[in-house]
Amino acid sequence: PVVSAEDIRNTTEIVQAFARYLADSWFRLAEVVAEQRRRDREIELARKELVYLVLGEGEPDKGEVSRLLRVLRFNRPPNRALVARLESPGNYGERPGRHDIMVTAAFRAAEDLSDDLENVTACHLRPTSLCVFFHDPGGPGGSAAREHARRLANRVLFCLNQQCELPARVGIGSRRAGWEGLRESYQEACAALVRSNDRIAEYQKGDAQLTQLFGMAQEVAELLAGVRLAEARGRAASLSALVTERYGSQGMLSTGKLFLCAALDSLCVAARGLGCSQDAIAAAHDRAVSELDRAASVLEVHEAWLGAVDALTEQVRLLYVDKHQKVAERLRQLVQEHVRNRSLP
């Protein structure tokens, strides 16, 4: 024969060894991919947990916050907030499906950007806004801190504009220490967006009145998160009355509506944190924003805001009603199963 039996045997052994090497390589690659996916899921969950803890009620648990910061690779605690917001699709005639795809892609890209930066995390919690917490090292005279924040804001804007056709704006809160300070920086960033139409709006001392109103909105969100629904509605009505009193004139009404739209975001976060349906909350948010946008008088603004609060409180109420109903339904199914099996005495 041209090829001896020994050559065939040697060749077969080489091929088998190579096959084992390929199998081991693919197995190791699959393990690496699985680990990366697990890591990505862990980071995504940590982002949301951190934002919920910071923006939620009371002082966050220090141990839990430290764990989340380690997952997110912070070596310095966040001390400043940005809020990036996309314009409502209703203003631009976008089809809902097309809009959702653009917004999801834009905010996903911004979250990926934060993963590549040191001491920065971004999380998409609202239908059309992104929350960014970061550590600002500061500097003499405050100029270095201002430039650091504006560079980050520009990078976020560029990232969003690459993925989305809708106009984007960024509000910048001031540099503050502690978790309560970080919450205040977030409120300042929201106030800056309401006050100014600039693509990058920095908080100014003249925005203090708006920041106080955002503090009241946070109180409503905390009452909602505590399932104190009647108190939440009462506090929301007081907030609306104060907003319309301060911004009820024809020239200022648009500012009041912008504020209430931003305040609505805090309530949506609280409802989502309780476990309400994401789709139901998003639908209630979009409907409220559309009604506030159409409102042409103080009364219409007030009614649109209270209608939005009522919709969210109803979702929270249904959440707890559904829980009891589910328990009762499960018990009924168990009883029927035991009856069919004749296992009851």
CSV table of C-alpha atoms in Angstrom, one decimal:
chain,number,residue,atom,x,y,z
A,1,PRO,CA,0.0,0.0,0.0
A,2,VAL,CA,1.0,3.6,-0.6
A,3,VAL,CA,0.3,4.6,3.0
A,4,SER,CA,1.2,2.2,5.8
A,5,ALA,CA,-1.2,1.2,8.6
A,6,GLU,CA,1.2,2.9,11.1
A,7,ASP,CA,1.0,6.2,9.1
A,8,ILE,CA,-2.8,6.0,9.1
A,9,ARG,CA,-2.8,5.4,12.8
A,10,ASN,CA,-0.5,8.3,13.5
A,11,THR,CA,-2.5,10.6,11.3
A,12,THR,CA,-5.7,9.5,13.0
A,13,GLU,CA,-4.2,10.3,16.4
A,14,ILE,CA,-3.1,13.7,15.3
A,15,VAL,CA,-6.6,14.5,13.9
A,16,GLN,CA,-8.2,13.3,17.2
A,17,ALA,CA,-5.8,15.4,19.2
A,18,PHE,CA,-6.6,18.4,17.1
A,19,ALA,CA,-10.3,17.7,17.5
A,20,ARG,CA,-9.9,17.5,21.2
A,21,TYR,CA,-8.0,20.8,21.2
A,22,LEU,CA,-10.7,22.5,19.1
A,23,ALA,CA,-13.4,21.1,21.5
A,24,ASP,CA,-11.5,22.4,24.5
A,25,SER,CA,-11.0,25.8,22.9
A,26,TRP,CA,-14.7,26.1,22.0
A,27,PHE,CA,-15.6,25.1,25.5
A,28,ARG,CA,-13.3,27.7,27.0
A,29,LEU,CA,-14.6,30.3,24.6
A,30,ALA,CA,-18.2,29.4,25.6
A,31,GLU,CA,-17.2,29.8,29.2
A,32,VAL,CA,-15.7,33.2,28.6
A,33,VAL,CA,-18.7,34.4,26.7
A,34,ALA,CA,-21.1,33.1,29.4
A,35,GLU,CA,-19.0,34.9,32.0
A,36,GLN,CA,-19.0,38.1,30.0
A,37,ARG,CA,-22.8,37.9,29.7
A,38,ARG,CA,-23.1,37.3,33.4
A,39,ARG,CA,-20.9,40.3,34.0
A,40,ASP,CA,-22.9,42.5,31.7
A,41,ARG,CA,-26.1,41.5,33.4
A,42,GLU,CA,-24.6,42.1,36.8
A,43,ILE,CA,-23.4,45.6,35.7
A,44,GLU,CA,-26.8,46.4,34.2
A,45,LEU,CA,-28.6,45.4,37.4
A,46,ALA,CA,-26.1,47.3,39.6
A,47,ARG,CA,-26.7,50.5,37.6
A,48,LYS,CA,-30.4,50.3,38.2
A,49,GLU,CA,-30.0,49.4,41.9
A,50,LEU,CA,-27.6,52.2,42.5
A,51,VAL,CA,-29.9,54.8,41.0
A,52,TYR,CA,-32.9,53.5,42.8
A,53,LEU,CA,-31.0,53.6,46.1
A,54,VAL,CA,-29.8,57.1,45.6
A,55,LEU,CA,-33.1,58.5,44.3
A,56,GLY,CA,-35.2,56.4,46.7
A,57,GLU,CA,-36.5,57.1,50.2
A,58,GLY,CA,-34.1,57.7,53.1
A,59,GLU,CA,-30.4,57.0,53.5
A,60,PRO,CA,-29.2,54.1,51.3
A,61,ASP,CA,-27.5,51.2,53.0
A,62,LYS,CA,-23.8,51.9,53.0
A,63,GLY,CA,-22.7,48.3,52.6
A,64,GLU,CA,-25.0,47.7,49.6
A,65,VAL,CA,-23.9,50.9,48.0
A,66,SER,CA,-20.2,50.0,48.5
A,67,ARG,CA,-20.9,46.6,46.8
A,68,LEU,CA,-22.6,48.2,43.9
A,69,LEU,CA,-19.8,50.7,43.4
A,70,ARG,CA,-17.3,47.9,43.4
A,71,VAL,CA,-19.3,46.1,40.7
A,72,LEU,CA,-19.4,49.3,38.7
A,73,ARG,CA,-15.6,49.8,39.2
A,74,PHE,CA,-15.8,53.1,41.1
A,75,ASN,CA,-12.7,53.9,43.0
A,76,ARG,CA,-14.1,57.3,44.1
A,77,PRO,CA,-17.7,57.8,45.2
A,78,PRO,CA,-20.0,59.7,42.8
A,79,ASN,CA,-20.5,63.4,43.7
A,80,ARG,CA,-22.3,64.9,40.8
A,81,ALA,CA,-25.2,64.1,38.4
A,82,LEU,CA,-26.2,64.7,34.8
A,83,VAL,CA,-29.6,64.2,33.3
A,84,ALA,CA,-29.9,63.7,29.5
A,85,ARG,CA,-33.3,64.0,28.0
A,86,LEU,CA,-34.7,63.4,24.5
A,87,GLU,CA,-37.5,65.4,23.1
A,88,SER,CA,-41.0,63.9,23.2
A,89,PRO,CA,-41.8,61.9,20.0
A,90,GLY,CA,-45.1,63.6,19.8
A,91,ASN,CA,-43.4,66.8,18.8
A,92,TYR,CA,-41.8,65.2,15.8
A,93,GLY,CA,-44.3,62.8,14.4
A,94,GLU,CA,-42.2,59.7,14.9
A,95,ARG,CA,-44.0,56.4,14.8
A,96,PRO,CA,-44.0,54.8,18.3
A,97,GLY,CA,-42.1,51.7,17.2
A,98,ARG,CA,-39.4,53.7,15.4
A,99,HIS,CA,-39.1,56.1,18.4
A,100,ASP,CA,-38.7,53.2,20.9
A,101,ILE,CA,-36.0,51.6,18.8
A,102,MET,CA,-34.1,54.9,18.5
A,103,VAL,CA,-34.4,55.7,22.2
A,104,THR,CA,-33.3,52.2,23.3
A,105,ALA,CA,-30.3,52.2,21.0
A,106,ALA,CA,-29.3,55.7,22.1
A,107,PHE,CA,-29.5,55.0,25.8
A,108,ARG,CA,-27.8,51.6,25.4
A,109,ALA,CA,-24.9,53.3,23.7
A,110,ALA,CA,-24.7,55.9,26.5
A,111,GLU,CA,-24.6,53.1,29.1
A,112,ASP,CA,-21.9,51.3,27.2
A,113,LEU,CA,-20.0,54.6,27.1
A,114,SER,CA,-20.1,54.9,30.9
A,115,ASP,CA,-18.6,51.4,31.2
A,116,ASP,CA,-15.5,52.7,29.3
A,117,LEU,CA,-15.1,55.7,31.6
A,118,GLU,CA,-13.6,55.8,35.1
A,119,ASN,CA,-16.0,56.5,38.0
A,120,VAL,CA,-19.0,57.0,35.7
A,121,THR,CA,-22.3,55.1,35.5
A,122,ALA,CA,-25.4,55.8,33.4
A,123,CYS,CA,-28.8,54.3,33.7
A,124,HIS,CA,-31.9,54.6,31.5
A,125,LEU,CA,-34.8,54.7,34.0
A,126,ARG,CA,-37.3,57.0,32.3
A,127,PRO,CA,-39.0,56.7,28.9
A,128,THR,CA,-36.9,59.6,27.4
A,129,SER,CA,-34.2,60.4,29.9
A,130,LEU,CA,-30.9,59.1,31.2
A,131,CYS,CA,-29.4,59.5,34.7
A,132,VAL,CA,-25.6,59.8,34.9
A,133,PHE,CA,-23.7,59.7,38.2
A,134,PHE,CA,-20.0,60.4,38.2
A,135,HIS,CA,-17.1,61.5,40.4
A,136,ASP,CA,-16.0,65.0,39.7
A,137,PRO,CA,-12.4,65.6,41.0
A,138,GLY,CA,-13.0,69.3,41.1
A,139,GLY,CA,-10.1,71.8,41.1
A,140,PRO,CA,-9.1,75.3,42.2
A,141,GLY,CA,-11.6,78.0,41.5
A,142,GLY,CA,-14.1,75.5,40.2
A,143,SER,CA,-13.0,75.9,36.6
A,144,ALA,CA,-11.6,72.3,36.4
A,145,ALA,CA,-14.9,70.9,37.8
A,146,ARG,CA,-16.9,72.8,35.3
A,147,GLU,CA,-14.8,71.6,32.3
A,148,HIS,CA,-14.8,68.0,33.6
A,149,ALA,CA,-18.7,68.0,33.7
A,150,ARG,CA,-19.1,69.7,30.3
A,151,ARG,CA,-16.7,67.3,28.6
A,152,LEU,CA,-18.7,64.4,30.0
A,153,ALA,CA,-22.0,66.1,28.9
A,154,ASN,CA,-20.6,66.6,25.4
A,155,ARG,CA,-19.6,63.0,25.2
A,156,VAL,CA,-23.0,61.8,26.3
A,157,LEU,CA,-24.7,64.2,23.8
A,158,PHE,CA,-22.5,63.0,20.9
A,159,CYS,CA,-23.2,59.4,21.8
A,160,LEU,CA,-27.0,60.0,21.9
A,161,ASN,CA,-27.0,62.0,18.6
A,162,GLN,CA,-25.1,59.2,16.8
A,163,GLN,CA,-27.9,56.8,17.6
A,164,CYS,CA,-31.0,58.9,17.7
A,165,GLU,CA,-32.5,61.6,15.4
A,166,LEU,CA,-34.4,63.2,18.3
A,167,PRO,CA,-32.9,66.4,19.8
A,168,ALA,CA,-31.1,65.7,23.1
A,169,ARG,CA,-30.2,68.0,26.0
A,170,VAL,CA,-28.2,67.6,29.1
A,171,GLY,CA,-28.7,69.2,32.5
A,172,ILE,CA,-25.7,69.4,34.9
A,173,GLY,CA,-26.1,69.5,38.7
A,174,SER,CA,-23.6,71.0,41.1
A,175,ARG,CA,-20.8,69.0,42.8
A,176,ARG,CA,-22.0,67.8,46.2
A,177,ALA,CA,-20.8,65.4,48.9
A,178,GLY,CA,-22.7,62.5,50.3
A,179,TRP,CA,-25.7,60.5,49.1
A,180,GLU,CA,-28.2,63.2,50.0
A,181,GLY,CA,-26.0,65.7,48.2
A,182,LEU,CA,-26.0,63.4,45.1
A,183,ARG,CA,-29.8,63.3,45.2
A,184,GLU,CA,-29.8,67.1,45.3
A,185,SER,CA,-27.4,67.3,42.4
A,186,TYR,CA,-29.8,65.2,40.4
A,187,GLN,CA,-32.7,67.5,41.2
A,188,GLU,CA,-30.5,70.5,40.2
A,189,ALA,CA,-29.8,68.9,36.9
A,190,CYS,CA,-33.5,68.4,36.3
A,191,ALA,CA,-34.1,72.1,37.3
A,192,ALA,CA,-31.4,73.2,34.9
A,193,LEU,CA,-33.2,71.4,32.0
A,194,VAL,CA,-36.5,73.1,32.9
A,195,ARG,CA,-35.0,76.6,33.2
A,196,SER,CA,-32.9,76.6,30.1
A,197,ASN,CA,-33.3,75.5,26.4
A,198,ASP,CA,-29.6,75.2,25.9
A,199,ARG,CA,-28.2,71.8,24.7
A,200,ILE,CA,-26.1,71.8,27.9
A,201,ALA,CA,-27.7,73.5,30.8
A,202,GLU,CA,-25.8,74.0,34.0
A,203,TYR,CA,-27.4,74.6,37.4
A,204,GLN,CA,-27.4,78.2,38.5
A,205,LYS,CA,-28.1,79.6,41.9
A,206,GLY,CA,-31.2,81.3,40.5
A,207,ASP,CA,-32.7,77.7,40.0
A,208,ALA,CA,-33.0,77.2,43.7
A,209,GLN,CA,-36.8,77.7,43.6
A,210,LEU,CA,-37.1,74.9,41.0
A,211,THR,CA,-34.9,72.7,43.1
A,212,GLN,CA,-37.2,73.1,46.1
A,213,LEU,CA,-40.1,72.1,43.9
A,214,PHE,CA,-38.2,69.0,42.8
A,215,GLY,CA,-37.7,68.2,46.5
A,216,MET,CA,-41.5,68.3,46.9
A,217,ALA,CA,-41.8,66.0,43.9
A,218,GLN,CA,-39.4,63.6,45.5
A,219,GLU,CA,-41.6,63.6,48.7
A,220,VAL,CA,-44.6,62.6,46.5
A,221,ALA,CA,-42.5,59.8,45.0
A,222,GLU,CA,-41.5,58.6,48.5
A,223,LEU,CA,-45.1,58.5,49.6
A,224,LEU,CA,-46.0,56.5,46.5
A,225,ALA,CA,-43.1,54.2,47.2
A,226,GLY,CA,-44.4,53.7,50.7
A,227,VAL,CA,-47.9,52.9,49.3
A,228,ARG,CA,-49.3,55.9,51.1
A,229,LEU,CA,-51.5,56.6,48.2
A,230,ALA,CA,-54.0,59.1,49.7
A,231,GLU,CA,-51.1,61.2,51.1
A,232,ALA,CA,-49.2,61.0,47.8
A,233,ARG,CA,-52.2,62.4,45.9
A,234,GLY,CA,-52.8,65.2,48.4
A,235,ARG,CA,-49.1,66.2,48.3
A,236,ALA,CA,-49.2,66.0,44.5
A,237,ALA,CA,-52.2,68.3,44.5
A,238,SER,CA,-50.4,70.8,46.7
A,239,LEU,CA,-47.3,70.7,44.4
A,240,SER,CA,-49.4,71.3,41.4
A,241,ALA,CA,-51.1,74.3,43.1
A,242,LEU,CA,-47.7,75.8,44.0
A,243,VAL,CA,-46.3,75.3,40.5
A,244,THR,CA,-49.3,76.8,38.8
A,245,GLU,CA,-49.2,79.7,41.3
A,246,ARG,CA,-45.6,80.4,40.5
A,247,TYR,CA,-45.6,79.7,36.7
A,248,GLY,CA,-49.3,80.2,35.9
A,249,SER,CA,-48.9,83.3,33.8
A,250,GLN,CA,-49.2,82.9,30.1
A,251,GLY,CA,-45.5,83.5,29.5
A,252,MET,CA,-44.3,81.0,32.2
A,253,LEU,CA,-46.9,78.2,31.8
A,254,SER,CA,-44.6,76.3,29.5
A,255,THR,CA,-41.9,76.2,32.3
A,256,GLY,CA,-44.5,74.9,34.8
A,257,LYS,CA,-45.5,72.1,32.3
A,258,LEU,CA,-41.8,71.2,31.8
A,259,PHE,CA,-41.3,70.9,35.5
A,260,LEU,CA,-44.4,68.7,36.0
A,261,CYS,CA,-43.2,66.4,33.2
A,262,ALA,CA,-39.8,66.1,34.8
A,263,ALA,CA,-41.4,65.5,38.3
A,264,LEU,CA,-43.6,62.8,36.7
A,265,ASP,CA,-40.4,60.9,36.0
A,266,SER,CA,-39.7,60.5,39.7
A,267,LEU,CA,-43.1,59.1,40.3
A,268,CYS,CA,-42.6,56.6,37.5
A,269,VAL,CA,-39.4,55.4,39.0
A,270,ALA,CA,-41.1,54.9,42.4
A,271,ALA,CA,-43.9,52.9,40.8
A,272,ARG,CA,-41.4,50.8,38.8
A,273,GLY,CA,-39.5,50.2,42.0
A,274,LEU,CA,-42.5,48.6,43.6
A,275,GLY,CA,-42.8,46.2,40.7
A,276,CYS,CA,-45.6,47.8,38.6
A,277,SER,CA,-45.9,46.8,35.0
A,278,GLN,CA,-43.3,48.6,32.9
A,279,ASP,CA,-45.7,48.8,29.9
A,280,ALA,CA,-48.5,50.2,32.0
A,281,ILE,CA,-46.2,52.8,33.6
A,282,ALA,CA,-44.8,53.8,30.3
A,283,ALA,CA,-48.3,54.2,28.8
A,284,ALA,CA,-49.4,56.3,31.7
A,285,HIS,CA,-46.3,58.5,31.4
A,286,ASP,CA,-46.7,59.0,27.6
A,287,ARG,CA,-50.4,59.8,28.0
A,288,ALA,CA,-49.7,62.4,30.8
A,289,VAL,CA,-46.9,64.1,28.9
A,290,SER,CA,-49.2,64.4,25.8
A,291,GLU,CA,-52.0,65.9,27.9
A,292,LEU,CA,-49.6,68.3,29.7
A,293,ASP,CA,-48.2,69.4,26.3
A,294,ARG,CA,-51.7,70.1,25.0
A,295,ALA,CA,-52.9,71.9,28.2
A,296,ALA,CA,-53.5,75.6,27.4
A,297,SER,CA,-54.6,76.9,30.8
A,298,VAL,CA,-53.7,76.5,34.5
A,299,LEU,CA,-56.8,74.4,35.1
A,300,GLU,CA,-56.0,72.0,32.2
A,301,VAL,CA,-52.4,71.7,33.5
A,302,HIS,CA,-53.7,71.0,37.0
A,303,GLU,CA,-56.2,68.3,35.8
A,304,ALA,CA,-53.6,66.7,33.5
A,305,TRP,CA,-51.1,66.4,36.4
A,306,LEU,CA,-53.6,65.0,38.9
A,307,GLY,CA,-54.9,62.6,36.2
A,308,ALA,CA,-51.3,61.3,35.8
A,309,VAL,CA,-50.9,60.9,39.6
A,310,ASP,CA,-54.2,59.1,39.7
A,311,ALA,CA,-53.1,56.7,36.9
A,312,LEU,CA,-49.9,55.8,38.8
A,313,THR,CA,-51.5,55.4,42.2
A,314,GLU,CA,-54.1,53.1,40.5
A,315,GLN,CA,-51.3,51.0,39.1
A,316,VAL,CA,-49.8,50.7,42.6
A,317,ARG,CA,-53.2,49.8,44.1
A,318,LEU,CA,-53.8,47.1,41.4
A,319,LEU,CA,-50.3,45.7,42.1
A,320,TYR,CA,-51.3,44.9,45.6
A,321,VAL,CA,-54.8,43.8,44.7
A,322,ASP,CA,-53.4,41.5,42.1
A,323,LYS,CA,-51.0,39.9,44.7
A,324,HIS,CA,-53.9,39.0,46.9
A,325,GLN,CA,-55.9,37.7,44.0
A,326,LYS,CA,-53.0,35.6,42.8
A,327,VAL,CA,-52.6,34.0,46.3
A,328,ALA,CA,-56.3,33.2,46.4
A,329,GLU,CA,-56.2,31.8,42.9
A,330,ARG,CA,-53.2,29.6,43.7
A,331,LEU,CA,-55.0,28.3,46.8
A,332,ARG,CA,-58.1,27.5,44.7
A,333,GLN,CA,-55.9,25.6,42.3
A,334,LEU,CA,-54.3,23.6,45.0
A,335,VAL,CA,-57.7,22.7,46.6
A,336,GLN,CA,-59.0,21.5,43.2
A,337,GLU,CA,-55.9,19.5,42.6
A,338,HIS,CA,-56.2,17.8,45.9
A,339,VAL,CA,-59.9,17.1,45.3
A,340,ARG,CA,-59.1,15.5,41.9
A,341,ASN,CA,-56.4,13.4,43.5
A,342,ARG,CA,-58.7,12.6,46.5
A,343,SER,CA,-55.9,13.5,48.8
A,344,LEU,CA,-58.0,15.7,51.2
A,345,PRO,CA,-59.4,14.1,54.3
